[in-house]
Amino acid sequence: MATKEYKTVLVEKEDGITWVIFNRPEKRNAMSPQLHFDMYDAVTDAEGDPETQVMVITGAGSSWCAGMDLKEFFREGDKNPEFQRKVGWASQEWRWRKLFTFPKPTIAMVNGFCFGGAFTPMIACDFAIAAEDALFGLSEVNWGILPGGLVSRVVTDMMTLRDGLYHAMTGDPFDGKKAAEMRLVNFAVPADQLRAETIALAKKLMEKNPSALRATKQAYKLVRNMDYSQAEDYLAAKGAQIKMQDRESGYDEGIKQFIDDKTYKPGLGPMARVNKVS
Ligand code: ACO
């Protein structure tokens, strides 16, 4: 399928991976209104696209994303509240709701600056891999606002209260290595290995049964806010849903390959996707 063209976002597809690339390098990929509309469209398209098995979000040039555009979103947006509301809606939709529940695995490949409002999509992705020299910061306090939108809320999901509050209140930036130490990202690697490590993770995910993977991610994210009886009931229903909807019949196939064929050990790696659908 031909990829759409956007003013501020590039979409590239290769071997099951869809690369969605913030593309305003001259502005360090700050999120302008146009970028929010473009991202909303690009993420929505990838949701239902059979070619997209894993989506990676990264940035062109030296930056992942320098946060909200202070000029176009804040200064100019403040003069046009109706438009700012529309942009705000699109921005929350793609940065949180769509990304958090995206039906396939998502990886934030943080190649450079990641500031302020960029924390939301970075945290919404299932995985984050950073270049060791990437630079993160909750910089809002440095210019007189608080980490708004959903930033303060989602940061508390990912950082300890000590670490999150420290960085929200001091605005001190930290590098990719420190982000990995604080478990804000899965791991950090030298910049020249970032793409290869991201592809390796994407390939590992593509070996799994997609229905099981999708249900696992949805369930793992959602049960955190349920009490135990709700979680128990929901997980039972979700398990039944996989069996009904899985076009690869992973449940039966997985048991067969282990018990009858003895071709793999579930404890050590994935079964072969012999009925591969996409
Ligand atoms: N909003 C608008 N423009 C931006 C932003 C931004 N968030 N970040 C960078 N730019 C623009 C600069 O104004 C500059 O534009 P110009 O060439 O027209 O003057 C261009 O991008 C390059 O920026 P420099 O500052 O020259 O680049 P440098 O590599 O030296 O520094 C850095 C990069 C550290 C990211 C710096 O630009 C910066 O601090 N940006 C703001 C980061 C930030 O605090 N973001 C959070 C915003 S709050 C929120 O998201 C809710």
mmCIF file of C-alpha atoms and ligand atoms in Angstrom:
data_model
loop_
_atom_site.group_PDB
_atom_site.id
_atom_site.type_symbol
_atom_site.label_atom_id
_atom_site.label_comp_id
_atom_site.label_asym_id
_atom_site.label_seq_id
_atom_site.Cartn_x
_atom_site.Cartn_y
_atom_site.Cartn_z
ATOM 1 C CA MET A 1 0.000 0.000 0.000
ATOM 2 C CA ALA A 2 1.364 3.452 -0.943
ATOM 3 C CA THR A 3 2.107 5.607 2.061
ATOM 4 C CA LYS A 4 0.318 8.927 2.447
ATOM 5 C CA GLU A 5 2.218 12.168 2.342
ATOM 6 C CA TYR A 6 2.041 14.590 5.241
ATOM 7 C CA LYS A 7 3.470 18.047 5.852
ATOM 8 C CA THR A 8 5.080 17.220 9.203
ATOM 9 C CA VAL A 9 5.221 13.431 9.417
ATOM 10 C CA LEU A 10 6.897 10.769 7.307
ATOM 11 C CA VAL A 11 5.552 7.233 7.094
ATOM 12 C CA GLU A 12 7.796 4.423 5.857
ATOM 13 C CA LYS A 13 6.905 0.752 5.721
ATOM 14 C CA GLU A 14 9.342 -2.127 5.570
ATOM 15 C CA ASP A 15 9.129 -5.803 6.513
ATOM 16 C CA GLY A 16 6.043 -5.429 8.715
ATOM 17 C CA ILE A 17 7.355 -2.357 10.526
ATOM 18 C CA THR A 18 5.683 1.001 9.994
ATOM 19 C CA TRP A 19 8.004 3.853 10.855
ATOM 20 C CA VAL A 20 6.103 6.990 11.786
ATOM 21 C CA ILE A 21 8.628 9.807 11.855
ATOM 22 C CA PHE A 22 8.113 13.295 13.287
ATOM 23 C CA ASN A 23 9.442 15.427 10.470
ATOM 24 C CA ARG A 24 10.131 19.003 11.530
ATOM 25 C CA PRO A 25 13.836 18.592 12.256
ATOM 26 C CA GLU A 26 14.490 22.327 11.864
ATOM 27 C CA LYS A 27 12.104 22.872 14.809
ATOM 28 C CA ARG A 28 13.391 19.822 16.693
ATOM 29 C CA ASN A 29 10.079 18.110 15.840
ATOM 30 C CA ALA A 30 8.084 20.342 18.184
ATOM 31 C CA MET A 31 4.397 19.479 17.981
ATOM 32 C CA SER A 32 2.654 22.152 15.938
ATOM 33 C CA PRO A 33 -1.116 21.981 15.270
ATOM 34 C CA GLN A 34 -0.359 20.522 11.833
ATOM 35 C CA LEU A 35 1.821 17.819 13.381
ATOM 36 C CA HIS A 36 -1.016 16.811 15.708
ATOM 37 C CA PHE A 37 -3.461 16.534 12.808
ATOM 38 C CA ASP A 38 -0.907 14.607 10.730
ATOM 39 C CA MET A 39 -0.092 12.236 13.594
ATOM 40 C CA TYR A 40 -3.765 11.641 14.301
ATOM 41 C CA ASP A 41 -4.261 10.616 10.684
ATOM 42 C CA ALA A 42 -1.070 8.547 10.401
ATOM 43 C CA VAL A 43 -1.757 6.579 13.595
ATOM 44 C CA THR A 44 -5.404 6.032 12.620
ATOM 45 C CA ASP A 45 -4.335 4.697 9.218
ATOM 46 C CA ALA A 46 -1.782 2.335 10.729
ATOM 47 C CA GLU A 47 -4.361 0.892 13.142
ATOM 48 C CA GLY A 48 -6.254 -0.935 10.425
ATOM 49 C CA ASP A 49 -3.406 -1.402 7.967
ATOM 50 C CA PRO A 50 -2.578 -5.101 7.480
ATOM 51 C CA GLU A 51 0.993 -4.229 6.420
ATOM 52 C CA THR A 52 1.624 -2.708 9.861
ATOM 53 C CA GLN A 53 2.587 -5.424 12.310
ATOM 54 C CA VAL A 54 4.642 -3.191 14.592
ATOM 55 C CA MET A 55 4.635 0.614 14.674
ATOM 56 C CA VAL A 56 7.768 2.543 15.576
ATOM 57 C CA ILE A 57 7.615 6.245 16.371
ATOM 58 C CA THR A 58 10.805 8.204 15.940
ATOM 59 C CA GLY A 59 12.063 11.641 14.928
ATOM 60 C CA ALA A 60 13.957 13.084 11.971
ATOM 61 C CA GLY A 61 17.312 14.702 12.703
ATOM 62 C CA SER A 62 18.736 15.237 16.173
ATOM 63 C CA SER A 63 15.447 15.212 18.053
ATOM 64 C CA TRP A 64 12.691 12.765 18.937
ATOM 65 C CA CYS A 65 10.267 15.535 19.828
ATOM 66 C CA ALA A 66 10.865 18.864 21.605
ATOM 67 C CA GLY A 67 7.357 18.920 23.100
ATOM 68 C CA MET A 68 4.501 21.235 22.254
ATOM 69 C CA ASP A 69 5.287 24.042 19.852
ATOM 70 C CA LEU A 70 5.559 27.089 22.092
ATOM 71 C CA LYS A 71 4.878 29.479 19.241
ATOM 72 C CA GLU A 72 2.226 27.731 17.182
ATOM 73 C CA PHE A 73 0.371 25.847 19.917
ATOM 74 C CA PHE A 74 0.742 28.166 22.900
ATOM 75 C CA ARG A 75 1.345 31.758 21.763
ATOM 76 C CA GLU A 76 -0.715 31.674 18.570
ATOM 77 C CA GLY A 77 -3.219 29.129 19.906
ATOM 78 C CA ASP A 78 -4.003 31.297 22.934
ATOM 79 C CA LYS A 79 -5.380 33.898 20.516
ATOM 80 C CA ASN A 80 -7.749 31.381 18.940
ATOM 81 C CA PRO A 81 -9.234 29.231 21.718
ATOM 82 C CA GLU A 82 -11.674 27.421 19.434
ATOM 83 C CA PHE A 83 -8.890 26.224 17.159
ATOM 84 C CA GLN A 84 -6.707 25.447 20.178
ATOM 85 C CA ARG A 85 -9.487 23.202 21.536
ATOM 86 C CA LYS A 86 -9.607 21.266 18.254
ATOM 87 C CA VAL A 87 -5.843 20.862 18.275
ATOM 88 C CA GLY A 88 -5.940 19.857 21.939
ATOM 89 C CA TRP A 89 -8.485 17.163 21.176
ATOM 90 C CA ALA A 90 -6.454 15.754 18.267
ATOM 91 C CA SER A 91 -3.309 15.909 20.379
ATOM 92 C CA GLN A 92 -4.777 13.905 23.251
ATOM 93 C CA GLU A 93 -6.417 11.437 20.887
ATOM 94 C CA TRP A 94 -3.250 10.382 19.118
ATOM 95 C CA ARG A 95 -0.755 10.916 21.932
ATOM 96 C CA TRP A 96 -2.674 8.951 24.494
ATOM 97 C CA ARG A 97 -5.949 7.229 23.665
ATOM 98 C CA LYS A 98 -5.043 5.909 20.230
ATOM 99 C CA LEU A 99 -1.452 5.027 21.044
ATOM 100 C CA PHE A 100 -2.190 3.489 24.425
ATOM 101 C CA THR A 101 -4.772 1.133 22.915
ATOM 102 C CA PHE A 102 -3.157 0.705 19.486
ATOM 103 C CA PRO A 103 -4.030 -2.831 18.372
ATOM 104 C CA LYS A 104 -0.450 -3.790 17.518
ATOM 105 C CA PRO A 105 2.848 -3.390 19.352
ATOM 106 C CA THR A 106 4.310 0.108 19.447
ATOM 107 C CA ILE A 107 7.892 1.186 20.087
ATOM 108 C CA ALA A 108 9.104 4.714 20.832
ATOM 109 C CA MET A 109 12.607 4.871 19.358
ATOM 110 C CA VAL A 110 13.928 7.938 21.166
ATOM 111 C CA ASN A 111 16.785 9.201 19.043
ATOM 112 C CA GLY A 112 17.285 12.641 20.631
ATOM 113 C CA PHE A 113 15.425 15.340 22.570
ATOM 114 C CA CYS A 114 12.244 14.299 24.363
ATOM 115 C CA PHE A 115 10.664 17.166 26.275
ATOM 116 C CA GLY A 116 7.420 18.057 27.995
ATOM 117 C CA GLY A 117 4.389 16.971 26.004
ATOM 118 C CA ALA A 118 6.494 14.392 24.164
ATOM 119 C CA PHE A 119 6.485 12.264 27.323
ATOM 120 C CA THR A 120 2.850 11.368 26.670
ATOM 121 C CA PRO A 121 3.317 9.462 23.378
ATOM 122 C CA MET A 122 6.646 8.058 24.581
ATOM 123 C CA ILE A 123 4.918 6.548 27.633
ATOM 124 C CA ALA A 124 1.825 5.489 25.647
ATOM 125 C CA CYS A 125 4.004 3.252 23.457
ATOM 126 C CA ASP A 126 4.383 -0.318 24.704
ATOM 127 C CA PHE A 127 8.172 -0.082 24.571
ATOM 128 C CA ALA A 128 10.685 2.735 24.597
ATOM 129 C CA ILE A 129 14.284 2.369 23.485
ATOM 130 C CA ALA A 130 16.558 5.382 23.780
ATOM 131 C CA ALA A 131 19.907 6.409 22.414
ATOM 132 C CA GLU A 132 22.261 6.711 25.383
ATOM 133 C CA ASP A 133 22.800 10.364 24.511
ATOM 134 C CA ALA A 134 19.118 11.210 24.007
ATOM 135 C CA LEU A 135 18.035 14.049 26.268
ATOM 136 C CA PHE A 136 14.812 13.924 28.280
ATOM 137 C CA GLY A 137 13.247 16.677 30.338
ATOM 138 C CA LEU A 138 10.073 17.747 32.086
ATOM 139 C CA SER A 139 10.990 21.284 31.172
ATOM 140 C CA GLU A 140 7.609 22.922 31.759
ATOM 141 C CA VAL A 141 8.588 24.356 35.132
ATOM 142 C CA ASN A 142 11.552 26.063 33.449
ATOM 143 C CA TRP A 143 9.215 28.426 31.635
ATOM 144 C CA GLY A 144 6.347 28.819 34.028
ATOM 145 C CA ILE A 145 3.806 26.092 33.393
ATOM 146 C CA LEU A 146 3.140 22.661 34.889
ATOM 147 C CA PRO A 147 3.382 19.342 33.002
ATOM 148 C CA GLY A 148 -0.163 19.555 31.674
ATOM 149 C CA GLY A 149 -2.272 17.716 29.129
ATOM 150 C CA LEU A 150 -1.835 14.260 30.541
ATOM 151 C CA VAL A 151 1.889 14.479 31.209
ATOM 152 C CA SER A 152 1.792 14.601 35.018
ATOM 153 C CA ARG A 153 -0.707 11.757 35.074
ATOM 154 C CA VAL A 154 1.132 9.399 32.728
ATOM 155 C CA VAL A 155 4.536 10.122 34.221
ATOM 156 C CA THR A 156 3.260 8.798 37.545
ATOM 157 C CA ASP A 157 2.543 5.498 35.769
ATOM 158 C CA MET A 158 6.130 5.152 34.667
ATOM 159 C CA MET A 159 8.392 6.914 37.190
ATOM 160 C CA THR A 160 8.616 6.640 40.931
ATOM 161 C CA LEU A 161 7.178 9.551 42.884
ATOM 162 C CA ARG A 162 10.707 10.562 43.943
ATOM 163 C CA ASP A 163 12.135 10.533 40.416
ATOM 164 C CA GLY A 164 9.097 12.057 38.716
ATOM 165 C CA LEU A 165 8.677 14.847 41.247
ATOM 166 C CA TYR A 166 12.389 15.578 41.175
ATOM 167 C CA HIS A 167 12.406 16.058 37.435
ATOM 168 C CA ALA A 168 9.026 17.825 37.273
ATOM 169 C CA MET A 169 10.080 20.316 39.973
ATOM 170 C CA THR A 170 13.690 20.917 38.942
ATOM 171 C CA GLY A 171 13.186 20.642 35.177
ATOM 172 C CA ASP A 172 16.671 19.060 35.095
ATOM 173 C CA PRO A 173 17.274 17.156 31.866
ATOM 174 C CA PHE A 174 18.624 13.585 31.922
ATOM 175 C CA ASP A 175 20.120 11.341 29.289
ATOM 176 C CA GLY A 176 19.012 8.003 27.843
ATOM 177 C CA LYS A 177 21.208 6.010 30.237
ATOM 178 C CA LYS A 178 19.574 7.705 33.218
ATOM 179 C CA ALA A 179 16.125 7.175 31.650
ATOM 180 C CA ALA A 180 16.881 3.439 31.481
ATOM 181 C CA GLU A 181 18.144 3.427 35.084
ATOM 182 C CA MET A 182 14.852 5.005 36.180
ATOM 183 C CA ARG A 183 12.914 2.496 34.031
ATOM 184 C CA LEU A 184 11.327 5.270 31.989
ATOM 185 C CA VAL A 185 12.601 3.421 28.913
ATOM 186 C CA ASN A 186 13.251 -0.308 28.513
ATOM 187 C CA PHE A 187 16.888 0.193 27.644
ATOM 188 C CA ALA A 188 19.377 2.621 26.164
ATOM 189 C CA VAL A 189 21.951 1.809 23.515
ATOM 190 C CA PRO A 190 24.673 3.750 21.683
ATOM 191 C CA ALA A 191 23.051 5.902 18.999
ATOM 192 C CA ASP A 192 24.565 3.894 16.141
ATOM 193 C CA GLN A 193 22.854 0.721 17.415
ATOM 194 C CA LEU A 194 19.455 2.256 18.040
ATOM 195 C CA ARG A 195 17.785 1.302 14.774
ATOM 196 C CA ALA A 196 19.178 -2.251 14.746
ATOM 197 C CA GLU A 197 18.044 -2.861 18.344
ATOM 198 C CA THR A 198 14.607 -1.500 17.537
ATOM 199 C CA ILE A 199 14.282 -3.768 14.508
ATOM 200 C CA ALA A 200 15.437 -6.754 16.589
ATOM 201 C CA LEU A 201 12.689 -6.101 19.144
ATOM 202 C CA ALA A 202 10.089 -5.599 16.393
ATOM 203 C CA LYS A 203 11.094 -8.910 14.797
ATOM 204 C CA LYS A 204 10.812 -10.725 18.107
ATOM 205 C CA LEU A 205 7.282 -9.380 18.486
ATOM 206 C CA MET A 206 6.343 -10.364 14.937
ATOM 207 C CA GLU A 207 7.107 -13.993 15.755
ATOM 208 C CA LYS A 208 4.270 -14.088 18.289
ATOM 209 C CA ASN A 209 0.662 -14.880 17.649
ATOM 210 C CA PRO A 210 -0.842 -11.423 16.947
ATOM 211 C CA SER A 211 -4.153 -12.101 18.708
ATOM 212 C CA ALA A 212 -2.424 -13.232 21.883
ATOM 213 C CA LEU A 213 -0.078 -10.276 21.690
ATOM 214 C CA ARG A 214 -2.896 -7.785 21.232
ATOM 215 C CA ALA A 215 -4.968 -9.239 24.077
ATOM 216 C CA THR A 216 -1.919 -9.400 26.345
ATOM 217 C CA LYS A 217 -1.126 -5.747 25.848
ATOM 218 C CA GLN A 218 -4.708 -4.588 26.247
ATOM 219 C CA ALA A 219 -5.304 -6.706 29.315
ATOM 220 C CA TYR A 220 -2.009 -5.863 31.004
ATOM 221 C CA LYS A 221 -2.627 -2.154 30.575
ATOM 222 C CA LEU A 222 -6.273 -2.204 31.638
ATOM 223 C CA VAL A 223 -6.220 -4.512 34.668
ATOM 224 C CA ARG A 224 -4.116 -2.039 36.610
ATOM 225 C CA ASN A 225 -7.203 0.054 37.252
ATOM 226 C CA MET A 226 -9.556 -2.824 38.139
ATOM 227 C CA ASP A 227 -10.155 -4.472 41.461
ATOM 228 C CA TYR A 228 -9.376 -8.187 41.773
ATOM 229 C CA SER A 229 -12.822 -9.556 40.979
ATOM 230 C CA GLN A 230 -13.218 -7.270 37.982
ATOM 231 C CA ALA A 231 -9.767 -8.275 36.736
ATOM 232 C CA GLU A 232 -10.492 -11.977 37.165
ATOM 233 C CA ASP A 233 -13.732 -11.756 35.227
ATOM 234 C CA TYR A 234 -12.286 -9.502 32.525
ATOM 235 C CA LEU A 235 -9.235 -11.721 31.998
ATOM 236 C CA ALA A 236 -11.429 -14.823 31.664
ATOM 237 C CA ALA A 237 -13.571 -13.045 29.068
ATOM 238 C CA LYS A 238 -10.514 -11.745 27.242
ATOM 239 C CA GLY A 239 -9.042 -15.256 27.140
ATOM 240 C CA ALA A 240 -12.261 -16.572 25.604
ATOM 241 C CA GLN A 241 -12.215 -13.724 23.086
ATOM 242 C CA ILE A 242 -8.752 -14.682 21.818
ATOM 243 C CA LYS A 243 -9.855 -18.264 21.174
ATOM 244 C CA MET A 244 -12.913 -17.079 19.246
ATOM 245 C CA GLN A 245 -11.247 -14.382 17.183
ATOM 246 C CA ASP A 246 -7.804 -15.813 16.525
ATOM 247 C CA ARG A 247 -7.645 -16.619 12.830
ATOM 248 C CA GLU A 248 -4.361 -18.486 13.389
ATOM 249 C CA SER A 249 -5.891 -20.820 15.998
ATOM 250 C CA GLY A 250 -2.880 -20.232 18.198
ATOM 251 C CA TYR A 251 -4.297 -21.955 21.259
ATOM 252 C CA ASP A 252 -4.844 -25.331 19.573
ATOM 253 C CA GLU A 253 -1.766 -25.023 17.395
ATOM 254 C CA GLY A 254 0.446 -24.115 20.341
ATOM 255 C CA ILE A 255 -0.642 -27.134 22.358
ATOM 256 C CA LYS A 256 -0.317 -29.405 19.323
ATOM 257 C CA GLN A 257 3.216 -28.273 18.497
ATOM 258 C CA PHE A 258 4.331 -28.837 22.103
ATOM 259 C CA ILE A 259 2.428 -31.979 23.129
ATOM 260 C CA ASP A 260 2.095 -33.867 19.821
ATOM 261 C CA ASP A 261 4.787 -32.563 17.466
ATOM 262 C CA LYS A 262 7.350 -31.725 20.174
ATOM 263 C CA THR A 263 8.743 -29.001 17.930
ATOM 264 C CA TYR A 264 9.157 -26.230 20.493
ATOM 265 C CA LYS A 265 9.086 -25.523 24.215
ATOM 266 C CA PRO A 266 6.705 -22.717 25.220
ATOM 267 C CA GLY A 267 8.941 -21.827 28.149
ATOM 268 C CA LEU A 268 11.852 -21.105 25.840
ATOM 269 C CA GLY A 269 10.373 -19.389 22.808
ATOM 270 C CA PRO A 270 7.393 -19.003 20.473
ATOM 271 C CA MET A 271 5.644 -21.701 18.471
ATOM 272 C CA ALA A 272 5.879 -21.564 14.683
ATOM 273 C CA ARG A 273 3.125 -19.450 13.146
ATOM 274 C CA VAL A 274 2.122 -22.087 10.581
ATOM 275 C CA ASN A 275 -1.326 -20.572 9.975
ATOM 276 C CA LYS A 276 0.093 -17.075 9.615
ATOM 277 C CA VAL A 277 -2.626 -14.624 8.602
ATOM 278 C CA SER A 278 -0.612 -11.411 8.128
HETATM 279 N N1 ACO B 1 8.418 24.950 20.360
HETATM 280 C C1 ACO B 1 8.639 25.773 19.324
HETATM 281 N N2 ACO B 1 9.825 25.847 18.685
HETATM 282 C C2 ACO B 1 10.803 25.047 19.112
HETATM 283 C C3 ACO B 1 10.630 24.151 20.187
HETATM 284 C C4 ACO B 1 9.360 24.120 20.817
HETATM 285 N N3 ACO B 1 9.072 23.261 21.825
HETATM 286 N N4 ACO B 1 11.793 23.481 20.377
HETATM 287 C C5 ACO B 1 12.658 23.951 19.449
HETATM 288 N N5 ACO B 1 12.054 24.895 18.697
HETATM 289 C C6 ACO B 1 12.610 25.670 17.581
HETATM 290 C C7 ACO B 1 13.482 26.839 18.060
HETATM 291 O O1 ACO B 1 12.693 27.959 18.384
HETATM 292 C C8 ACO B 1 14.351 27.053 16.845
HETATM 293 O O2 ACO B 1 13.620 27.744 15.883
HETATM 294 P P1 ACO B 1 14.332 28.896 14.953
HETATM 295 O O3 ACO B 1 15.409 28.167 14.199
HETATM 296 O O4 ACO B 1 13.241 29.392 14.105
HETATM 297 O O5 ACO B 1 14.894 29.892 15.913
HETATM 298 C C9 ACO B 1 14.583 25.629 16.322
HETATM 299 O O6 ACO B 1 13.508 24.857 16.840
HETATM 300 C C10 ACO B 1 15.872 25.017 16.773
HETATM 301 O O7 ACO B 1 15.915 25.145 18.179
HETATM 302 P P2 ACO B 1 17.265 25.485 18.962
HETATM 303 O O8 ACO B 1 16.870 25.862 20.350
HETATM 304 O O9 ACO B 1 18.094 26.444 18.206
HETATM 305 O O10 ACO B 1 17.965 24.039 18.923
HETATM 306 P P3 ACO B 1 19.014 23.401 19.924
HETATM 307 O O11 ACO B 1 19.387 22.091 19.283
HETATM 308 O O12 ACO B 1 20.100 24.344 20.287
HETATM 309 O O13 ACO B 1 18.189 23.091 21.279
HETATM 310 C C11 ACO B 1 16.289 22.183 22.489
HETATM 311 C C12 ACO B 1 17.191 22.108 21.246
HETATM 312 C C13 ACO B 1 17.139 21.888 23.756
HETATM 313 C C14 ACO B 1 15.215 21.144 22.300
HETATM 314 C C15 ACO B 1 15.698 23.624 22.624
HETATM 315 O O14 ACO B 1 15.171 24.023 21.342
HETATM 316 C C16 ACO B 1 14.554 23.690 23.618
HETATM 317 O O15 ACO B 1 14.800 23.820 24.792
HETATM 318 N N6 ACO B 1 13.300 23.575 23.142
HETATM 319 C C17 ACO B 1 12.139 23.597 24.006
HETATM 320 C C18 ACO B 1 11.963 22.243 24.681
HETATM 321 C C19 ACO B 1 10.831 22.255 25.665
HETATM 322 O O16 ACO B 1 10.954 22.779 26.757
HETATM 323 N N7 ACO B 1 9.717 21.645 25.312
HETATM 324 C C20 ACO B 1 8.604 21.472 26.206
HETATM 325 C C21 ACO B 1 7.582 22.436 25.879
HETATM 326 S S1 ACO B 1 6.282 22.414 27.087
HETATM 327 C C22 ACO B 1 5.199 21.256 26.565
HETATM 328 O O17 ACO B 1 5.496 20.440 25.735
HETATM 329 C C23 ACO B 1 3.854 21.236 27.169
#
